JSON list of C-alpha atoms in Angstrom, two decimals:
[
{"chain": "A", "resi": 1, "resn": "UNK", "atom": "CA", "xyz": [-59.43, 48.28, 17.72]},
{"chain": "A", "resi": 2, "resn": "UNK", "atom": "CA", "xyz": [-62.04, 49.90, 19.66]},
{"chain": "A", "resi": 3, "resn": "UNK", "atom": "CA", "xyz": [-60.19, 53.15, 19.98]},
{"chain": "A", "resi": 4, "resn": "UNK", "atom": "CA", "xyz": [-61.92, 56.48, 18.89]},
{"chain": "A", "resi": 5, "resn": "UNK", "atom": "CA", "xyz": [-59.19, 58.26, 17.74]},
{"chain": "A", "resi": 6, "resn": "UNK", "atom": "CA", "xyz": [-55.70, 57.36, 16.49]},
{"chain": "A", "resi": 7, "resn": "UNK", "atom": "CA", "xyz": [-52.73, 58.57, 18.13]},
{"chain": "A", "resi": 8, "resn": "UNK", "atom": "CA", "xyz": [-52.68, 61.47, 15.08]},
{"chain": "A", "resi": 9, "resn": "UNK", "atom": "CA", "xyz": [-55.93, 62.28, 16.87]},
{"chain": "A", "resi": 10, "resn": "UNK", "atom": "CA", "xyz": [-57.92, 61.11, 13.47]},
{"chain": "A", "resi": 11, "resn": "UNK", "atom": "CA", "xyz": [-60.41, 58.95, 13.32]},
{"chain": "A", "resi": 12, "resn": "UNK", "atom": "CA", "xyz": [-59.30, 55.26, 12.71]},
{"chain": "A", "resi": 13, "resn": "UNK", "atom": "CA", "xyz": [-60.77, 53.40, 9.92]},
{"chain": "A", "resi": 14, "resn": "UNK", "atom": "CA", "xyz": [-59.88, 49.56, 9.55]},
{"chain": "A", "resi": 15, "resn": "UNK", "atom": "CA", "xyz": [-59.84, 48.16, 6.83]},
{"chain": "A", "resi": 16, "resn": "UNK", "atom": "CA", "xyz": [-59.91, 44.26, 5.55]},
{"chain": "A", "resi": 17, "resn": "UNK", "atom": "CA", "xyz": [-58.74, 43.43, 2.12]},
{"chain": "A", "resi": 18, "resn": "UNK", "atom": "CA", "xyz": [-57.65, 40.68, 0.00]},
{"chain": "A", "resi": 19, "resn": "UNK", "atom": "CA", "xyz": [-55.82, 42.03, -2.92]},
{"chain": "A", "resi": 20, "resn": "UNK", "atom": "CA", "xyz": [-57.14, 39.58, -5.36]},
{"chain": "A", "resi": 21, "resn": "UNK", "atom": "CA", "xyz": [-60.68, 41.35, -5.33]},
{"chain": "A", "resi": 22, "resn": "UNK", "atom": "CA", "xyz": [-60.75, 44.48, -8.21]},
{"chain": "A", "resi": 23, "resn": "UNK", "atom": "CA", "xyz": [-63.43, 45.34, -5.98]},
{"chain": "A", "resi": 24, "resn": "UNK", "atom": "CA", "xyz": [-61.90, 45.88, -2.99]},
{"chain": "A", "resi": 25, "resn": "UNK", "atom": "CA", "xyz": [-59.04, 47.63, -4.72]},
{"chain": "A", "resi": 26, "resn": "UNK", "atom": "CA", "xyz": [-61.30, 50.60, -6.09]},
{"chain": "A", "resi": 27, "resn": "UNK", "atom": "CA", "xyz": [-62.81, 50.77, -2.42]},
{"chain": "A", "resi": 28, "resn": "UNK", "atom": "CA", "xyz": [-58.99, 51.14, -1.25]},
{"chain": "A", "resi": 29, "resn": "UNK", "atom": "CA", "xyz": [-58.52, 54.00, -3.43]},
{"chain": "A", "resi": 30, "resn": "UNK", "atom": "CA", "xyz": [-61.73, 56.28, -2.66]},
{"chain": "A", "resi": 31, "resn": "UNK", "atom": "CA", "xyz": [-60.71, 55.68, 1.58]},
{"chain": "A", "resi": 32, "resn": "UNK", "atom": "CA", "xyz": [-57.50, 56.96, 0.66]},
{"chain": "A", "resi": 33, "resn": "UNK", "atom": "CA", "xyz": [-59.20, 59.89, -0.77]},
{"chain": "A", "resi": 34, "resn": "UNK", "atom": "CA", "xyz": [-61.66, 60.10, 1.83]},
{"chain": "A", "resi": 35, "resn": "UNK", "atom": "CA", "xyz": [-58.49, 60.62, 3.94]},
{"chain": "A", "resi": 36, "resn": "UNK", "atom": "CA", "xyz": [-57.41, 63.69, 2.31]},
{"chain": "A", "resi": 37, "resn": "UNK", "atom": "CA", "xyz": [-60.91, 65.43, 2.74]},
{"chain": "A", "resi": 38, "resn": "UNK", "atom": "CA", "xyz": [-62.10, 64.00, 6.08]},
{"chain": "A", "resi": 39, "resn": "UNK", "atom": "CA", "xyz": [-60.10, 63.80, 9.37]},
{"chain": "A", "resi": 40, "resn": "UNK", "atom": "CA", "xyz": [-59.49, 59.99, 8.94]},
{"chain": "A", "resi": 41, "resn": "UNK", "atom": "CA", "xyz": [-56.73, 57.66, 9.27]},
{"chain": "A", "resi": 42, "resn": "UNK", "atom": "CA", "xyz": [-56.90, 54.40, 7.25]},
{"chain": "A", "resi": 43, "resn": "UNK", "atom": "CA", "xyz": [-55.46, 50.86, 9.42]},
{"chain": "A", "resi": 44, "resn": "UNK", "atom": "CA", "xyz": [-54.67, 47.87, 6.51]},
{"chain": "A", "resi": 45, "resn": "UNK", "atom": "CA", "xyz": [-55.79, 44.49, 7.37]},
{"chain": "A", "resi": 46, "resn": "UNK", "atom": "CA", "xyz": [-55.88, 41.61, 5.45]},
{"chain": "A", "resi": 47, "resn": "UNK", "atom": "CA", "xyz": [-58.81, 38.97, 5.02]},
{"chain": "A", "resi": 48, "resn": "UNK", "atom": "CA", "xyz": [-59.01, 36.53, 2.55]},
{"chain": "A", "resi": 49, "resn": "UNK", "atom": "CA", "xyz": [-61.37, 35.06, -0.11]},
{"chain": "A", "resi": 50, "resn": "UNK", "atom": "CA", "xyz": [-60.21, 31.60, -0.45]},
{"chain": "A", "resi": 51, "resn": "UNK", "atom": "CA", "xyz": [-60.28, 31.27, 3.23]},
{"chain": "A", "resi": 52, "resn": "UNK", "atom": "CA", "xyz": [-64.02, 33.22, 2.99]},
{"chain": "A", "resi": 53, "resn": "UNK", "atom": "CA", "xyz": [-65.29, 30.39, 0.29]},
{"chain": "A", "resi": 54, "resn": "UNK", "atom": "CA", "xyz": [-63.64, 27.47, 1.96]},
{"chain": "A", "resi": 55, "resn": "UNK", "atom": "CA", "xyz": [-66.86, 26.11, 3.10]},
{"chain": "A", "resi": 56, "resn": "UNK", "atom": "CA", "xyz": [-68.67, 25.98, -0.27]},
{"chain": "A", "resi": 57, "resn": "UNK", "atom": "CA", "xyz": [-66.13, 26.07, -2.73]},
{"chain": "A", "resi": 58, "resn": "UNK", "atom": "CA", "xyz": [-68.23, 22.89, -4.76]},
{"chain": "A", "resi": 59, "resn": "UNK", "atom": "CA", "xyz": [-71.20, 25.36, -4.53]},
{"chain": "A", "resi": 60, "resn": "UNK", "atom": "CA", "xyz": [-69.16, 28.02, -6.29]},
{"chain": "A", "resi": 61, "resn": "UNK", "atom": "CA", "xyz": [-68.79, 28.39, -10.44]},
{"chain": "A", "resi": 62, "resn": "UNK", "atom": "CA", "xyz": [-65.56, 26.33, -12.00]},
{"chain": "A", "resi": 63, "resn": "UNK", "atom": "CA", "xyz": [-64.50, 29.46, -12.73]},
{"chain": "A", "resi": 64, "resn": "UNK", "atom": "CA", "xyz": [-63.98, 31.03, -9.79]},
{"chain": "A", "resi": 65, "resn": "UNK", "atom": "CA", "xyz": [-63.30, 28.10, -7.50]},
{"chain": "A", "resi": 66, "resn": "UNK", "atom": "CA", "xyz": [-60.36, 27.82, -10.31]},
{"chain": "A", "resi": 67, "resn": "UNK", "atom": "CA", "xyz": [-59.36, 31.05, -9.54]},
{"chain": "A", "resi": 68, "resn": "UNK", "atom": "CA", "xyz": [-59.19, 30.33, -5.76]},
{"chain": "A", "resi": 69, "resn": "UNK", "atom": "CA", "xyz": [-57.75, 27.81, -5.72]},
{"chain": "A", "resi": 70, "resn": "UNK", "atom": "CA", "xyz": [-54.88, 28.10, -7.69]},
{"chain": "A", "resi": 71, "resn": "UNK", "atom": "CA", "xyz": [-54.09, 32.16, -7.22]},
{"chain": "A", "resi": 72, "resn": "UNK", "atom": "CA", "xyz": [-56.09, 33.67, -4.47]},
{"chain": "A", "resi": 73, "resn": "UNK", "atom": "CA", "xyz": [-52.98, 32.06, -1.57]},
{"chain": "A", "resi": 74, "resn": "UNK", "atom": "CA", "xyz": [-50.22, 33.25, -3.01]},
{"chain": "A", "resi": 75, "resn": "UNK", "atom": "CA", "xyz": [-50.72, 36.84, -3.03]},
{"chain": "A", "resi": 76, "resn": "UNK", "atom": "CA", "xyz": [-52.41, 36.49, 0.52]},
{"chain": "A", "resi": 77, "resn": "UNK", "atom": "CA", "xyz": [-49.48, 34.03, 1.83]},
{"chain": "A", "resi": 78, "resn": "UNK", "atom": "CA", "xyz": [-46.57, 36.55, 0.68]},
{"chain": "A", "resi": 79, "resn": "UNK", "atom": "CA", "xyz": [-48.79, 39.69, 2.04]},
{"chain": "A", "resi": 80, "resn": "UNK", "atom": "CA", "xyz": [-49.27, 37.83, 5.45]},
{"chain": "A", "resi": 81, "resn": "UNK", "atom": "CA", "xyz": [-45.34, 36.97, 5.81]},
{"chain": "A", "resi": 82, "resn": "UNK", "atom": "CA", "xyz": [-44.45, 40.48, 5.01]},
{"chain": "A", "resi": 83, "resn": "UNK", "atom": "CA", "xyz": [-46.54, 41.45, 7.79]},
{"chain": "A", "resi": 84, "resn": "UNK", "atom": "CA", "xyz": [-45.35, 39.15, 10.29]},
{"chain": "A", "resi": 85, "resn": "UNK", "atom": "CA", "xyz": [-42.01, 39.70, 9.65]},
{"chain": "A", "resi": 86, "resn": "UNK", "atom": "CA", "xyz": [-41.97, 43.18, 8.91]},
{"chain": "A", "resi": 87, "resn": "UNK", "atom": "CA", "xyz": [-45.04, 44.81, 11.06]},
{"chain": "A", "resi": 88, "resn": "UNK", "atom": "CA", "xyz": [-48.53, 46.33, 10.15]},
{"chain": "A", "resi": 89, "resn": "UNK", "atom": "CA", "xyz": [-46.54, 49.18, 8.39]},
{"chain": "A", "resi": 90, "resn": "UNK", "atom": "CA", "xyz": [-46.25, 47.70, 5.38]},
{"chain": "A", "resi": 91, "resn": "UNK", "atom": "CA", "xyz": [-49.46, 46.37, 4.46]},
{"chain": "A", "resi": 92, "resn": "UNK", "atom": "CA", "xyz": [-50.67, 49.80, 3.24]},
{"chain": "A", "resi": 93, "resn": "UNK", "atom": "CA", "xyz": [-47.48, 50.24, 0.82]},
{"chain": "A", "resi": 94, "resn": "UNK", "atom": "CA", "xyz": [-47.30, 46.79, -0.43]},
{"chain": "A", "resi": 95, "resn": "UNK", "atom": "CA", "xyz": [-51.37, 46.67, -1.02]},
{"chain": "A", "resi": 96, "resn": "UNK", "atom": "CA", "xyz": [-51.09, 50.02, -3.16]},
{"chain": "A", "resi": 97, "resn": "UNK", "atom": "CA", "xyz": [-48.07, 47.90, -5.10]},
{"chain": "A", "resi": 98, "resn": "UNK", "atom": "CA", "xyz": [-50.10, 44.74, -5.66]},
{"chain": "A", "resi": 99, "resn": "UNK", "atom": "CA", "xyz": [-53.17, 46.51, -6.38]},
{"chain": "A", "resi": 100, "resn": "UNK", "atom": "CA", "xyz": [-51.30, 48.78, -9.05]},
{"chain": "A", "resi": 101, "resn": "UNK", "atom": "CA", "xyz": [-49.49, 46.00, -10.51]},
{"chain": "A", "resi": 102, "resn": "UNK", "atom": "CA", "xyz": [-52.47, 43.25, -10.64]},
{"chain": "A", "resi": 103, "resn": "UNK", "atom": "CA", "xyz": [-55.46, 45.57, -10.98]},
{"chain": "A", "resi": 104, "resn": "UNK", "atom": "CA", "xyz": [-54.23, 49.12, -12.71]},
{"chain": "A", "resi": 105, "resn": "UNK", "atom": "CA", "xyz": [-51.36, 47.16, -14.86]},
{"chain": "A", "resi": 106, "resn": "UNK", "atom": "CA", "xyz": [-53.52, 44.09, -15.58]},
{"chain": "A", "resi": 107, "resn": "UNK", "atom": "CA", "xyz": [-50.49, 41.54, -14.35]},
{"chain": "A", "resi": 108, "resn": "UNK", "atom": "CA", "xyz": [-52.99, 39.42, -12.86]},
{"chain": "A", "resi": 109, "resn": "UNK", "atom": "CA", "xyz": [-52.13, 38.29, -9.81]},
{"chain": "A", "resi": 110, "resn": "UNK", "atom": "CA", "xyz": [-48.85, 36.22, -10.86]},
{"chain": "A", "resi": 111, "resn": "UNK", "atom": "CA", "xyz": [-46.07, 35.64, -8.40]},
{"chain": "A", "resi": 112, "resn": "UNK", "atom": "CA", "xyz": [-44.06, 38.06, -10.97]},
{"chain": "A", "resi": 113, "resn": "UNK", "atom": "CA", "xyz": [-46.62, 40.96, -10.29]},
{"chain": "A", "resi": 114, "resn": "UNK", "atom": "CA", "xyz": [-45.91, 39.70, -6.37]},
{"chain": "A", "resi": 115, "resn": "UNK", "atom": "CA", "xyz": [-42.46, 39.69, -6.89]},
{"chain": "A", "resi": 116, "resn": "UNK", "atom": "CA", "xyz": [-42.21, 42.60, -8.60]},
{"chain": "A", "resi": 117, "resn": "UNK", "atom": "CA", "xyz": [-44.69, 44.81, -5.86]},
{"chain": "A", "resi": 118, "resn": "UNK", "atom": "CA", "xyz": [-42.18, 43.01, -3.11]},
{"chain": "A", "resi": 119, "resn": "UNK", "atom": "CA", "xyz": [-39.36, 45.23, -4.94]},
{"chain": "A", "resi": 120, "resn": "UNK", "atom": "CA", "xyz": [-41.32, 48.30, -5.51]},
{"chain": "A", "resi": 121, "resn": "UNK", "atom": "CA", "xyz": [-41.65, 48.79, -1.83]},
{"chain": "A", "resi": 122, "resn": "UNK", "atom": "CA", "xyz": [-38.46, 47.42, -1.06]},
{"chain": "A", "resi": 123, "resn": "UNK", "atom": "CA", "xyz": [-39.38, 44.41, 1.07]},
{"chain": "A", "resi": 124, "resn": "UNK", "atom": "CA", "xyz": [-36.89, 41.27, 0.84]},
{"chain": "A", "resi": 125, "resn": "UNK", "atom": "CA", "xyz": [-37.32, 39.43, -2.36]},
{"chain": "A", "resi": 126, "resn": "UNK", "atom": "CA", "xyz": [-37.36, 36.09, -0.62]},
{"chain": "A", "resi": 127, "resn": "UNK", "atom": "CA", "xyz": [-40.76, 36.81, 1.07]},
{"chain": "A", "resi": 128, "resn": "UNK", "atom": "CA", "xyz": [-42.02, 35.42, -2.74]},
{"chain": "A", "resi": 129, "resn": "UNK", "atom": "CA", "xyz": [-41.20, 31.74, -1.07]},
{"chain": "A", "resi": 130, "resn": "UNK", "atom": "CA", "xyz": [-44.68, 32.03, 0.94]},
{"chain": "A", "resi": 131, "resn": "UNK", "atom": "CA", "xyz": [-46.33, 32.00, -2.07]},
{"chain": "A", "resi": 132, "resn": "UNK", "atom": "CA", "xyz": [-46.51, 28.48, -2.71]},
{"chain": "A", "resi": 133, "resn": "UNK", "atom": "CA", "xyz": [-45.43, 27.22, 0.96]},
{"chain": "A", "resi": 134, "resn": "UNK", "atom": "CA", "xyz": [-48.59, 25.06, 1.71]},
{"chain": "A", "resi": 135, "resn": "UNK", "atom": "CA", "xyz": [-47.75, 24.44, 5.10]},
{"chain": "A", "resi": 136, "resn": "UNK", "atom": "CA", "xyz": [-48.33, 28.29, 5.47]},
{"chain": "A", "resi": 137, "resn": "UNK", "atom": "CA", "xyz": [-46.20, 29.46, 8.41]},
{"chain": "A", "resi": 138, "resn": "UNK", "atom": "CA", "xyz": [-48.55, 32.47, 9.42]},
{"chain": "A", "resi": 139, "resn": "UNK", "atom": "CA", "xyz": [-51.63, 30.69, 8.34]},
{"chain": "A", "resi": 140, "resn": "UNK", "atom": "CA", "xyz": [-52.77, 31.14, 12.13]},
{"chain": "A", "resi": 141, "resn": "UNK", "atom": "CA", "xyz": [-52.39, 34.94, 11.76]},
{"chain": "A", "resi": 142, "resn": "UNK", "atom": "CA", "xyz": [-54.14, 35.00, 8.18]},
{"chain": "A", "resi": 143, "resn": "UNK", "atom": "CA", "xyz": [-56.89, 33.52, 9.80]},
{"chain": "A", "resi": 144, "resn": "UNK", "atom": "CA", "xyz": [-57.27, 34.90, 12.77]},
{"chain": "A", "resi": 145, "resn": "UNK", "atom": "CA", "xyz": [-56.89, 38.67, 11.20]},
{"chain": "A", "resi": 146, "resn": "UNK", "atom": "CA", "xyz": [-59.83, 37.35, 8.26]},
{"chain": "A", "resi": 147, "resn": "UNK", "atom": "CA", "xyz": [-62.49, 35.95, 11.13]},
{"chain": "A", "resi": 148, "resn": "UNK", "atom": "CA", "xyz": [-61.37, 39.75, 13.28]},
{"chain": "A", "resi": 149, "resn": "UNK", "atom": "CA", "xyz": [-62.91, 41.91, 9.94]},
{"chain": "A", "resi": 150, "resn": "UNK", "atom": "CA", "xyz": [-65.51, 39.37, 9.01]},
{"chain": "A", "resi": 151, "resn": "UNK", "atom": "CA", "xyz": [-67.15, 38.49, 12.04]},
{"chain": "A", "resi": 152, "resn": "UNK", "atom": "CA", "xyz": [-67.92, 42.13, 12.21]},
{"chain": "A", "resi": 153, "resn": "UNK", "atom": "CA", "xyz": [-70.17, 41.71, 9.74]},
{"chain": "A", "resi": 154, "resn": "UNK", "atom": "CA", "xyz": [-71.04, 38.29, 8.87]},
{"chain": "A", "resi": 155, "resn": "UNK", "atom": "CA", "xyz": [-70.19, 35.37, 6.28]},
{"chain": "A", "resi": 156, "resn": "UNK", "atom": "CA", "xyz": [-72.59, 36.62, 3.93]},
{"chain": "A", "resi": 157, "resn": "UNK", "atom": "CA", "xyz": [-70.51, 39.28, 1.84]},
{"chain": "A", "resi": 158, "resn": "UNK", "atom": "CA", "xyz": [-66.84, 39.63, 0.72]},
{"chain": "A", "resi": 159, "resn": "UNK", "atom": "CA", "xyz": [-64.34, 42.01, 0.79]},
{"chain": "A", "resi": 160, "resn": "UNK", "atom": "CA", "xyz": [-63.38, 44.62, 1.72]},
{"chain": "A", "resi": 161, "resn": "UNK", "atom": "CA", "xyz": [-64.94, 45.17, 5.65]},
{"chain": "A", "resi": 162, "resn": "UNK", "atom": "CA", "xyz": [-64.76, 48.44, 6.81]},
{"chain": "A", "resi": 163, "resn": "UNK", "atom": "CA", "xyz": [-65.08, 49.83, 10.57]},
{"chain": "A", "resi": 164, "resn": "UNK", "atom": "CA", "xyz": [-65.85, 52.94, 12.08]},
{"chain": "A", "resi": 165, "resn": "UNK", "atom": "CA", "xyz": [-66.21, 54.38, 15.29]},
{"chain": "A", "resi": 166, "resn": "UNK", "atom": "CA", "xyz": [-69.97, 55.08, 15.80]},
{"chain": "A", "resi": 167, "resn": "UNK", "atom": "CA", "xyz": [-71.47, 58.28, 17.07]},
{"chain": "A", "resi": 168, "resn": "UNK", "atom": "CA", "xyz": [-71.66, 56.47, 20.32]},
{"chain": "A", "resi": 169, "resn": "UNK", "atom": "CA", "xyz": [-68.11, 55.13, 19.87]},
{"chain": "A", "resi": 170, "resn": "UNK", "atom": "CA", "xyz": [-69.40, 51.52, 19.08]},
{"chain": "A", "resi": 171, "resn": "UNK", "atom": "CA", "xyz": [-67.82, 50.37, 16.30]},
{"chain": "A", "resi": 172, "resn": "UNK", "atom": "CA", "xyz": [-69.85, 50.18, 13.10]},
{"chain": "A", "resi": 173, "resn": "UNK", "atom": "CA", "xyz": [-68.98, 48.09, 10.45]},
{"chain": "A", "resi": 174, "resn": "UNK", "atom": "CA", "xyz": [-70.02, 47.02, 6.99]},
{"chain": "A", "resi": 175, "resn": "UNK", "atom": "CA", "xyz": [-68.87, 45.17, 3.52]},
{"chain": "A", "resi": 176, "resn": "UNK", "atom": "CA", "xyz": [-67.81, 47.72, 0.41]},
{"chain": "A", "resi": 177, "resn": "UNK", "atom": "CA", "xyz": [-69.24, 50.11, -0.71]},
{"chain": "A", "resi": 178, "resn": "UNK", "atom": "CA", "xyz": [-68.77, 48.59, -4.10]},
{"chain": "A", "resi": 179, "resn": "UNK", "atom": "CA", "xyz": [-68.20, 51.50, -6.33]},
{"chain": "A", "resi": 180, "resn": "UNK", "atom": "CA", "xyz": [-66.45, 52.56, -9.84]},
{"chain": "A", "resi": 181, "resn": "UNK", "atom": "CA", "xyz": [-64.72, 54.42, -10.69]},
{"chain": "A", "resi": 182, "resn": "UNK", "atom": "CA", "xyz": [-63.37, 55.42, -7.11]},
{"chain": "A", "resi": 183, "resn": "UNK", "atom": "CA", "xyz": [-65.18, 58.82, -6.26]},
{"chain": "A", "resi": 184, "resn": "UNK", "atom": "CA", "xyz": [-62.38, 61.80, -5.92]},
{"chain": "A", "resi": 185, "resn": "UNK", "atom": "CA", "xyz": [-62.96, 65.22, -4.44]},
{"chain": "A", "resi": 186, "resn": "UNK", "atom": "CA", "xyz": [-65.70, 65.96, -2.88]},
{"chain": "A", "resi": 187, "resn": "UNK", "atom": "CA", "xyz": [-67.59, 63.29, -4.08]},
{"chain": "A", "resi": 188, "resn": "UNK", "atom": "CA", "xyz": [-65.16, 60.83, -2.24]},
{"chain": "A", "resi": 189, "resn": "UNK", "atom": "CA", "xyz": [-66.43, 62.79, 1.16]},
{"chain": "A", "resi": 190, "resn": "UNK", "atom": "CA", "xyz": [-69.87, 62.81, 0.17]},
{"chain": "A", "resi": 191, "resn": "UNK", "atom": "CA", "xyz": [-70.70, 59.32, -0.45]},
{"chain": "A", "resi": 192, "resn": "UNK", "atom": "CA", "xyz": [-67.98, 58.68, 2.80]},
{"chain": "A", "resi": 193, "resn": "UNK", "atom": "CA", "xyz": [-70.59, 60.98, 5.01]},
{"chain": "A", "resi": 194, "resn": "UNK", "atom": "CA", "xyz": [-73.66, 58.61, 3.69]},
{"chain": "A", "resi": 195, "resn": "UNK", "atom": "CA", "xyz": [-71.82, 55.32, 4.00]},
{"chain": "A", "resi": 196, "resn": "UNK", "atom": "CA", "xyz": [-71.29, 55.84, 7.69]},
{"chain": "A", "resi": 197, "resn": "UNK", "atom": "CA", "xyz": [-74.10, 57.86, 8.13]},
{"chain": "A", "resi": 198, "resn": "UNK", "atom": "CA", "xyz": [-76.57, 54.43, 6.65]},
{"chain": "A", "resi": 199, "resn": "UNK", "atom": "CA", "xyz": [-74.15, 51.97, 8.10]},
{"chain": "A", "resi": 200, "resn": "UNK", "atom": "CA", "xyz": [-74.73, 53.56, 11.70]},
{"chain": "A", "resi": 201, "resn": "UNK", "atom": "CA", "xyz": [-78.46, 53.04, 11.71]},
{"chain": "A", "resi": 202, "resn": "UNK", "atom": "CA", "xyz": [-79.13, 50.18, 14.14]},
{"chain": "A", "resi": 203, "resn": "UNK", "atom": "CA", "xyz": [-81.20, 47.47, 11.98]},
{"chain": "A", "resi": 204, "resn": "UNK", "atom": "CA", "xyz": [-79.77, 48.88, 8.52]},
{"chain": "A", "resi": 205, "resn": "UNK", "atom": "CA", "xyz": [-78.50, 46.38, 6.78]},
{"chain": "A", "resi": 206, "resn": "UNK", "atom": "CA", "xyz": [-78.39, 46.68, 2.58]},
{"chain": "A", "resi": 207, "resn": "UNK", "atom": "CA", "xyz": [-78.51, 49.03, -0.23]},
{"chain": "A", "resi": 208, "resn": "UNK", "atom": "CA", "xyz": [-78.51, 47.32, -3.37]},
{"chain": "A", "resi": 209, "resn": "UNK", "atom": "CA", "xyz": [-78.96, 47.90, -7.56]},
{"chain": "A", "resi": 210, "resn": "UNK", "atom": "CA", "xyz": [-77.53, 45.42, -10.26]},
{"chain": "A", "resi": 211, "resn": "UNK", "atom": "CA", "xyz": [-73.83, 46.44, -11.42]},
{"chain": "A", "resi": 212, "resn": "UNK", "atom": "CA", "xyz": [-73.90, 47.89, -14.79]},
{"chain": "A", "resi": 213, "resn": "UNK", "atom": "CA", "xyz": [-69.90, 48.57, -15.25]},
{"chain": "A", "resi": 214, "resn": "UNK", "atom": "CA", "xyz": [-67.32, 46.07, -14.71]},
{"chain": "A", "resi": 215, "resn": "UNK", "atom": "CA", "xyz": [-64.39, 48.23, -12.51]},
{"chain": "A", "resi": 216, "resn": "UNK", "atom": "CA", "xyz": [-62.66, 51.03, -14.13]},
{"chain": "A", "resi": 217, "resn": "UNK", "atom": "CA", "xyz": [-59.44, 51.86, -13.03]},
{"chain": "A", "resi": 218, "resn": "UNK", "atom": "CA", "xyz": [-58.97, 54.85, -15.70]},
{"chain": "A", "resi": 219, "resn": "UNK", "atom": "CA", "xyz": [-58.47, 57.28, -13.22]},
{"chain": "A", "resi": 220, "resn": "UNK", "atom": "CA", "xyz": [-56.15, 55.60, -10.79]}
]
């Protein structure tokens, strides 16, 4: 992925997402209105929390090692096989499903709201039987496409990853921003043109206040 321009002759942007993360979801949304200001071209790629907090799930609140452990693989398992199976086409479609079903439609993320985003986009319903297969098939290709996004950037953050090309055509990369509501407009390209402009500074590493709003999807 070290091209510097697409085959559209845009400038690829990869990014890694687990759709369980709200987070990640409002991110989604602003780079696909970054795309209609800025000559980009957004690449989907999936990563995964529960495979992210495997190493310190004791350390982590009940709560959320709860929540990993009993939905974060099912959404990831059926997103993976539907990749595999069906190529890196559909990852885009089906994300904006899930996302809109668990996030904007506050399903959760169910195996119905799975189901149901498997039908939206028409994808076979029977990909819903990776949900619960333990013995993941594609559990190679989960992992190996989670360590490609977050060993750009390190174990210490979440998701989404994002990469650039740099102004030198290294790839940049970096975890969020972490924003809400999604920017539109203008102010989608504007806080695009910082993002990469801070993220391509060698030795920059954080930007940080404490979140005062839980995500708003209100104008999604």
């Amino acid at each position: 992925m070290s091209d510097t321009v697409t085959g559209s002759g845009k400038t690829p942007v990869d990014f890694w997402f687990d759709p369980l993360c709200p987070w990640a979801w409002m991110t989604s949304r602003w780079v696909l209105e970054v795309e209609k200001v800025r000559d980009i071209e957004v690449r989907w790629h999936i990563m995964s929390l529960a495979v992210l907090n495997e190493p310190k799930l004791d350390e982590l609140p009940e709560e959320y090692r709860e929540l990993l452990e009993t939905k974060a693989w099912k959404p990831i398992r059926v997103v993976t096989a539907a990749w595999q199976k069906h190529g890196a086409d559909v990852l885009g479609p089906l994300y904006t499903a899930l996302g809109t079903r668990i996030h904007n439609n506050g399903e959760g993320p169910t195996v119905e709201a799975v189901a149901g985003a498997l039908a939206d986009v028409g994808l076979p319903a029977d990909l819903i039987d990776y949900a619960d297969q333990e013995d993941f098939e594609f559990d190679a290709e989960l992992r190996a496409s989670h360590k490609e996004g977050i060993d750009r950037v390190g174990q210490d953050v979440g998701t989404p990853v994002i990469a650039v090309p740099g102004p030198d055509g290294e790839q940049i990369a970096f975890f969020g921003p972490v924003v809400t509501p999604a920017p539109k407009g203008e102010e989608a390209a504007r806080l695009w043109d910082g993002t990469v402009a801070v993220a391509s500074v060698p030795g920059f590493y954080e930007i940080k206040r404490t979140r005062t709003k839980g995500p708003d999807f209100s104008n999604l």
